[in-house]
Coordinates of C-alpha atoms and ligand atoms in Angstrom, one line a residue:
M261 CA -103.6 42.8 2.1
P262 CA -104.2 43.8 -1.5
V263 CA -101.9 45.4 -4.1
R264 CA -98.5 46.2 -2.6
K265 CA -96.1 49.0 -3.5
I266 CA -93.4 48.1 -5.9
V267 CA -89.9 49.3 -4.8
T268 CA -87.7 50.8 -7.5
Y269 CA -84.0 51.0 -8.4
G270 CA -81.8 52.1 -5.5
H271 CA -83.9 50.3 -2.8
P272 CA -81.4 48.1 -0.9
V273 CA -83.8 45.1 -0.8
L274 CA -83.3 44.7 -4.6
E275 CA -79.6 44.0 -4.1
K276 CA -80.0 41.4 -1.3
V277 CA -80.0 37.7 -1.8
A278 CA -83.5 36.7 -0.7
E279 CA -84.2 34.2 2.1
P280 CA -85.3 30.7 1.2
V281 CA -88.8 29.8 2.4
A282 CA -88.7 27.1 5.1
E283 CA -92.4 26.7 5.5
I284 CA -95.4 27.8 3.3
D285 CA -97.3 29.5 6.1
D286 CA -100.0 32.2 6.1
E287 CA -97.4 34.9 5.6
I288 CA -96.1 33.3 2.4
L289 CA -99.6 32.6 1.1
D290 CA -100.5 36.3 1.7
L291 CA -97.3 37.4 0.1
A292 CA -97.9 35.2 -3.0
H293 CA -101.5 36.3 -3.3
D294 CA -100.6 39.9 -3.0
M295 CA -97.8 39.5 -5.5
V296 CA -100.2 38.1 -8.1
L297 CA -102.6 41.1 -7.6
T298 CA -99.7 43.5 -7.7
M299 CA -98.2 41.9 -10.9
H300 CA -101.6 42.0 -12.7
A301 CA -102.4 45.6 -11.5
A302 CA -99.0 47.0 -12.7
P303 CA -99.5 45.4 -15.3
G304 CA -96.5 43.0 -15.6
I305 CA -95.7 39.5 -16.7
G306 CA -93.5 38.6 -13.7
L307 CA -92.7 39.7 -10.2
A308 CA -90.3 38.6 -7.5
A309 CA -90.9 39.1 -3.7
P310 CA -88.0 41.6 -3.2
Q311 CA -89.9 43.9 -5.6
V312 CA -92.6 44.3 -2.9
N313 CA -90.0 44.7 -0.2
A314 CA -90.2 41.0 1.0
S315 CA -86.7 39.4 0.9
R316 CA -88.1 35.9 0.3
R317 CA -87.5 33.4 -2.5
V318 CA -91.0 33.6 -4.1
I319 CA -91.8 34.5 -7.8
T320 CA -94.9 34.9 -9.8
V321 CA -95.1 34.7 -13.6
D322 CA -98.1 35.2 -15.9
L323 CA -97.5 35.9 -19.6
S324 CA -101.3 36.4 -20.1
V325 CA -101.3 39.1 -17.4
G326 CA -104.5 37.7 -15.8
E327 CA -106.3 36.7 -19.0
D328 CA -105.7 33.0 -18.7
P329 CA -105.6 31.4 -15.2
D330 CA -103.7 28.4 -16.6
E331 CA -100.7 30.6 -17.4
L332 CA -100.2 31.8 -13.8
I333 CA -97.2 30.2 -12.1
I334 CA -96.3 30.8 -8.5
L335 CA -93.0 29.3 -7.4
V336 CA -91.4 29.1 -4.0
N337 CA -87.6 28.5 -3.8
P338 CA -87.2 28.2 -7.6
E339 CA -83.9 27.1 -8.9
F340 CA -82.5 26.1 -12.3
I341 CA -81.8 22.5 -13.2
E342 CA -80.6 23.3 -16.8
A343 CA -80.1 26.2 -19.1
E344 CA -79.0 26.1 -22.7
G345 CA -78.8 28.2 -25.8
E346 CA -78.8 31.9 -26.1
E347 CA -81.3 34.5 -27.1
V348 CA -81.2 38.3 -27.2
N349 CA -84.4 40.2 -26.7
E350 CA -85.8 43.3 -25.1
E351 CA -86.4 43.3 -21.4
G352 CA -87.9 45.8 -18.9
C353 CA -88.6 45.7 -15.2
L354 CA -91.3 47.1 -12.9
S355 CA -88.6 48.2 -10.5
V356 CA -86.6 49.9 -13.3
P357 CA -89.2 52.2 -14.8
G358 CA -88.7 53.6 -18.3
I359 CA -85.8 51.3 -19.3
H360 CA -86.0 48.7 -22.0
E361 CA -82.8 47.1 -23.2
N362 CA -81.7 44.0 -25.1
V363 CA -80.4 41.3 -22.7
K364 CA -78.9 37.9 -23.5
R365 CA -80.6 35.0 -21.8
P366 CA -80.7 31.2 -22.2
A367 CA -83.1 30.1 -25.0
R368 CA -84.3 27.1 -22.9
V369 CA -84.4 26.4 -19.2
R370 CA -85.6 23.7 -16.8
L371 CA -86.3 24.8 -13.3
R372 CA -87.9 23.4 -10.2
G373 CA -89.7 25.0 -7.2
L374 CA -92.6 24.4 -4.9
D375 CA -96.2 25.4 -5.5
L376 CA -98.2 26.9 -2.7
K377 CA -99.2 23.4 -1.5
G378 CA -95.5 22.5 -1.1
K379 CA -95.5 20.2 -4.0
E380 CA -92.4 20.2 -6.2
R381 CA -93.0 21.4 -9.8
V382 CA -90.5 21.0 -12.6
I383 CA -91.0 23.4 -15.5
E384 CA -89.5 23.6 -18.9
A385 CA -89.6 27.0 -20.6
T386 CA -88.4 28.5 -23.9
G387 CA -88.4 32.0 -25.4
Q388 CA -90.3 34.7 -23.4
L389 CA -91.2 32.4 -20.6
A390 CA -87.6 31.3 -20.1
R391 CA -86.6 34.9 -20.1
V392 CA -89.1 35.9 -17.4
F393 CA -88.0 33.0 -15.1
C394 CA -84.3 34.1 -15.6
H395 CA -85.3 37.7 -14.8
E396 CA -87.3 36.8 -11.7
I397 CA -84.7 34.3 -10.3
D398 CA -82.0 37.0 -10.8
H399 CA -84.2 39.3 -8.6
I400 CA -84.2 36.8 -5.7
N401 CA -80.4 36.6 -6.1
G402 CA -80.2 40.4 -5.7
R403 CA -79.5 41.1 -9.4
L404 CA -81.2 43.6 -11.8
F405 CA -81.3 43.1 -15.6
I406 CA -79.4 46.4 -16.1
E407 CA -76.4 44.8 -14.4
K408 CA -76.1 42.6 -17.5
L409 CA -75.6 45.5 -19.9
S410 CA -72.2 46.7 -21.2
P411 CA -70.4 49.2 -18.9
L412 CA -71.1 52.1 -21.2
K413 CA -74.7 51.2 -21.6
K414 CA -75.0 50.7 -17.8
T415 CA -73.7 54.2 -17.2
L416 CA -76.2 55.7 -19.7
V417 CA -79.1 53.7 -18.2
K418 CA -78.2 54.7 -14.6
K419 CA -78.1 58.4 -15.6
K420 CA -81.5 58.1 -17.3
L421 CA -82.9 56.2 -14.3
K422 CA -81.8 58.9 -11.9
K423 CA -83.7 61.5 -13.9
E424 CA -86.7 59.3 -14.3
L425 CA -86.9 58.5 -10.5
A426 CA -86.2 62.1 -9.5
A427 CA -89.2 63.2 -11.7
G428 CA -91.3 60.7 -9.7
Ligands
LIG631 ZN1 -87.8 42.9 -12.7

């Protein structure tokens, strides 16, 4: 399967805690492969499986958006080992079209997960890369970045989103 459809705000899969992957079988390999294509086509720098309506703990990250194969990271069952510091920067989401808001995230994270061969990888990230990991791991825990905004901001953003999504 090639590029998959990205689901948007309001779709129930985005609010579900995604299922851990017990075995990296063909279904997971297909999913991960399609996610990379979908992320690059969007274009985006990160994608989580729930965004293509697959409630599994798989994320893809590529700050180079396909320019540099070395920057592509695919992680199965990712989890944080450590997070420290604080950094505020603008964030957007392929599932939350038209919204870009400042969000506070850890400045540095360490996380682990499996690659597609089932081998454990430990990754340290700072700045933008740390932010993308936080954003994508939030997705597999059923959380969108707009939930981190102040109540007033959230209300404004949700109003704007309704209009945006109604306009198609
Ligand atoms: Zn997102």
